[in-house]
Amino acid sequence: MKLHISPATTEVLHELADYFVAAANQAIAAHGRFTVALSGGSSPKKLFELLASDAFKDQLDWTKVYFFFGDERNVPHTDPQSNYLMAKTALFEPLHIDAAQTFAVDTSLPPAQAAEAYTTAINQHFNSEQARFDLILLGLGDNSHTASLFPHTSVLHDKSASVQDVYVEELKGHRITFTAPLINQARAVAFLVFGEDKAAAVRHILEDKEDIDNFPAQLIAPTDGDLHWFLDTAAASKLDQQAS
Ligand SMILES: O=C(O)[C@H](O)[C@@H](O)[C@H](O)[C@H](O)COP(=O)(O)O
């Protein structure tokens, strides 16, 4: 596990954008394409905008990049809460990504069917071999959730490498999420976390004793892959360890 800690969010974003480009070019050179699962929420929006900016957009062949979502809210793709809408606006449209390269969760289906259909789409993308994403981007909630692996939900104990529908009591709604085993199959996982309000959660995940039901992001430990945390100093402020 590698910690990347920088004072300013702009530095964190540039470091992760450099890492994203390097991982993409390495995957494209090695097996002809780069398959990435994007995180949702607010943190990654600036990363997507940076990747689509003049500073980065010409650094890789975007026609060889395939985009999935590590989780999605149970809303239409036109809803401001939609993770797909955020990525479409900040990344896919500015880069003119072909629709055939983007895989949105079909939220027009009931959530359980949407999750099952997404699992099928992933398995088809990987030709029914092990679904091994080249990179999975994750955020972290201040309650230590990641993707839509929320505290005290049954999906935390799902041993299948799949996509699941989960009812989240605190949200009073359904989410569709990768399971931890699916995330942990990835070649690389990168967390992007900003701000003092996340500092306690970061410490729970990286330094406190195992307590999966309260701190679900502790589940994330790639079996045979790299784990990176990209943090600003505020989010890292409660850690004993600093960047390695
Ligand atoms: O769909 C989502 O909301 C995300 O996938 C979720 O896991 C997010 O990464 C965290 O909640 C942090 O969200 P912020 O970046 O908005 O703080």
Coordinates of N, CA, C and O and ligand atoms in Angstrom, one line a residue, residues 38-45 70-73 81-83 137-143 145-150 171 175-177 191-194 197-198, ligand 1:
L38 N -15.0 3.8 -12.2 CA -15.0 5.2 -11.6 C -15.7 5.2 -10.3 O -16.7 4.5 -10.2
S39 N -15.3 6.0 -9.4 CA -16.1 6.3 -8.2 C -17.0 7.4 -8.4 O -17.0 8.1 -9.4
G40 N -17.9 7.6 -7.5 CA -18.9 8.6 -7.6 C -18.7 9.7 -6.5 O -17.7 9.9 -6.0
G41 N -19.8 10.4 -6.3 CA -19.7 11.5 -5.3 C -19.1 12.7 -5.9 O -18.9 12.8 -7.1
S42 N -18.6 13.6 -5.0 CA -18.1 14.9 -5.4 C -16.6 14.8 -5.6 O -16.0 15.6 -6.5
S43 N -15.8 14.0 -4.9 CA -14.4 14.1 -4.9 C -13.8 13.9 -6.3 O -12.9 14.6 -6.8
P44 N -14.3 12.9 -7.1 CA -13.6 12.6 -8.4 C -13.9 13.6 -9.5 O -13.3 13.6 -10.5
K45 N -14.9 14.5 -9.3 CA -15.3 15.3 -10.4 C -14.1 16.2 -10.9 O -13.9 16.3 -12.1
G70 N -18.0 1.8 -10.1 CA -17.9 1.0 -8.9 C -19.2 0.9 -8.1 O -19.4 0.0 -7.3
D71 N -20.0 2.0 -8.2 CA -21.3 1.9 -7.6 C -22.2 3.0 -8.3 O -21.7 3.9 -9.1
E72 N -23.5 2.9 -8.1 CA -24.4 3.9 -8.7 C -25.6 4.0 -7.8 O -26.0 3.1 -7.0
R73 N -26.1 5.2 -7.8 CA -27.4 5.4 -7.1 C -28.5 4.9 -7.9 O -28.5 4.9 -9.2
Q81 N -28.0 13.3 -9.0 CA -27.4 12.3 -8.1 C -26.6 11.2 -8.8 O -25.9 10.4 -8.2
S82 N -26.9 11.1 -10.1 CA -26.3 10.0 -10.9 C -24.8 10.1 -11.1 O -24.3 11.1 -11.6
N83 N -24.1 9.0 -10.7 CA -22.6 9.0 -10.9 C -22.3 9.0 -12.4 O -21.3 9.6 -12.8
L137 N -11.2 3.2 -9.1 CA -11.1 4.5 -8.2 C -12.1 4.4 -7.2 O -13.3 4.0 -7.4
L138 N -11.8 4.8 -6.0 CA -12.7 4.7 -4.8 C -12.6 6.1 -4.1 O -11.6 6.7 -4.0
G139 N -13.8 6.4 -3.5 CA -13.8 7.5 -2.5 C -14.0 6.9 -1.1 O -14.0 5.7 -1.0
L140 N -14.1 7.8 -0.2 CA -14.4 7.3 1.2 C -15.4 8.2 1.9 O -15.2 9.5 1.9
G141 N -16.4 7.7 2.4 CA -17.4 8.5 3.2 C -16.9 8.8 4.6 O -16.0 8.0 5.1
D142 N -17.4 9.8 5.2 CA -16.9 10.1 6.6 C -17.4 9.0 7.6 O -17.0 9.0 8.7
N143 N -18.3 8.1 7.1 CA -18.7 7.0 7.9 C -17.9 5.7 7.5 O -18.3 4.6 7.9
H145 N -17.5 4.3 4.6 CA -18.0 3.5 3.5 C -17.2 3.8 2.3 O -16.6 4.9 2.1
T146 N -17.1 2.8 1.4 CA -16.5 3.1 0.0 C -17.4 2.4 -1.0 O -18.1 1.4 -0.7
A147 N -17.3 2.8 -2.2 CA -18.3 2.4 -3.2 C -19.7 2.6 -2.5 O -19.9 3.6 -1.9
S148 N -20.5 1.5 -2.6 CA -21.7 1.6 -1.7 C -21.7 0.5 -0.7 O -22.7 -0.1 -0.4
L149 N -20.5 0.3 -0.2 CA -20.4 -0.7 0.9 C -20.5 0.0 2.2 O -19.5 0.5 2.8
F150 N -21.7 0.2 2.7 CA -22.0 1.0 3.9 C -22.0 0.1 5.1 O -22.2 -1.1 5.1
L171 N -29.7 5.9 4.0 CA -30.1 6.7 2.8 C -31.5 6.6 2.5 O -32.0 7.2 1.6
R175 N -28.8 1.2 -3.4 CA -27.6 1.5 -4.2 C -27.2 0.2 -4.9 O -27.5 -0.9 -4.5
I176 N -26.5 0.4 -6.0 CA -25.9 -0.8 -6.7 C -24.4 -0.7 -6.6 O -23.8 0.4 -6.8
T177 N -23.8 -1.8 -6.2 CA -22.3 -1.7 -5.8 C -21.5 -2.9 -6.2 O -22.0 -4.0 -6.1
F191 N -7.6 5.1 -3.8 CA -8.6 6.0 -3.1 C -8.2 7.4 -3.3 O -7.0 7.8 -3.4
L192 N -9.2 8.3 -3.4 CA -9.0 9.7 -3.5 C -9.8 10.4 -2.4 O -11.1 10.2 -2.4
V193 N -9.2 10.9 -1.4 CA -9.9 11.5 -0.2 C -9.4 12.8 0.1 O -8.1 13.0 0.3
F194 N -10.3 13.8 0.3 CA -9.9 15.1 0.7 C -10.6 15.5 2.0 O -11.8 15.2 2.2
D197 N -12.9 16.4 7.3 CA -14.1 15.6 7.7 C -13.9 14.2 7.4 O -14.6 13.3 8.0
K198 N -12.9 13.8 6.6 CA -12.6 12.4 6.3 C -11.5 11.8 7.2 O -11.2 10.6 7.1
Ligands
LIG1 O1 -21.6 7.0 -5.1 C1 -20.9 7.5 -4.2 O2 -21.3 8.4 -3.5 C2 -19.5 7.0 -4.1 O3 -19.1 6.0 -4.8 C3 -19.2 7.0 -2.6 O4 -18.5 5.8 -2.2 C4 -18.3 8.2 -2.4 O5 -17.0 7.9 -3.0 C5 -18.1 8.6 -1.0 O6 -19.4 8.7 -0.5 C6 -17.4 9.9 -0.9 O7 -18.2 10.9 -1.5 P1 -17.6 12.4 -1.7 O8 -16.5 12.3 -2.6 O9 -18.8 13.1 -2.2 O10 -17.2 12.8 -0.3

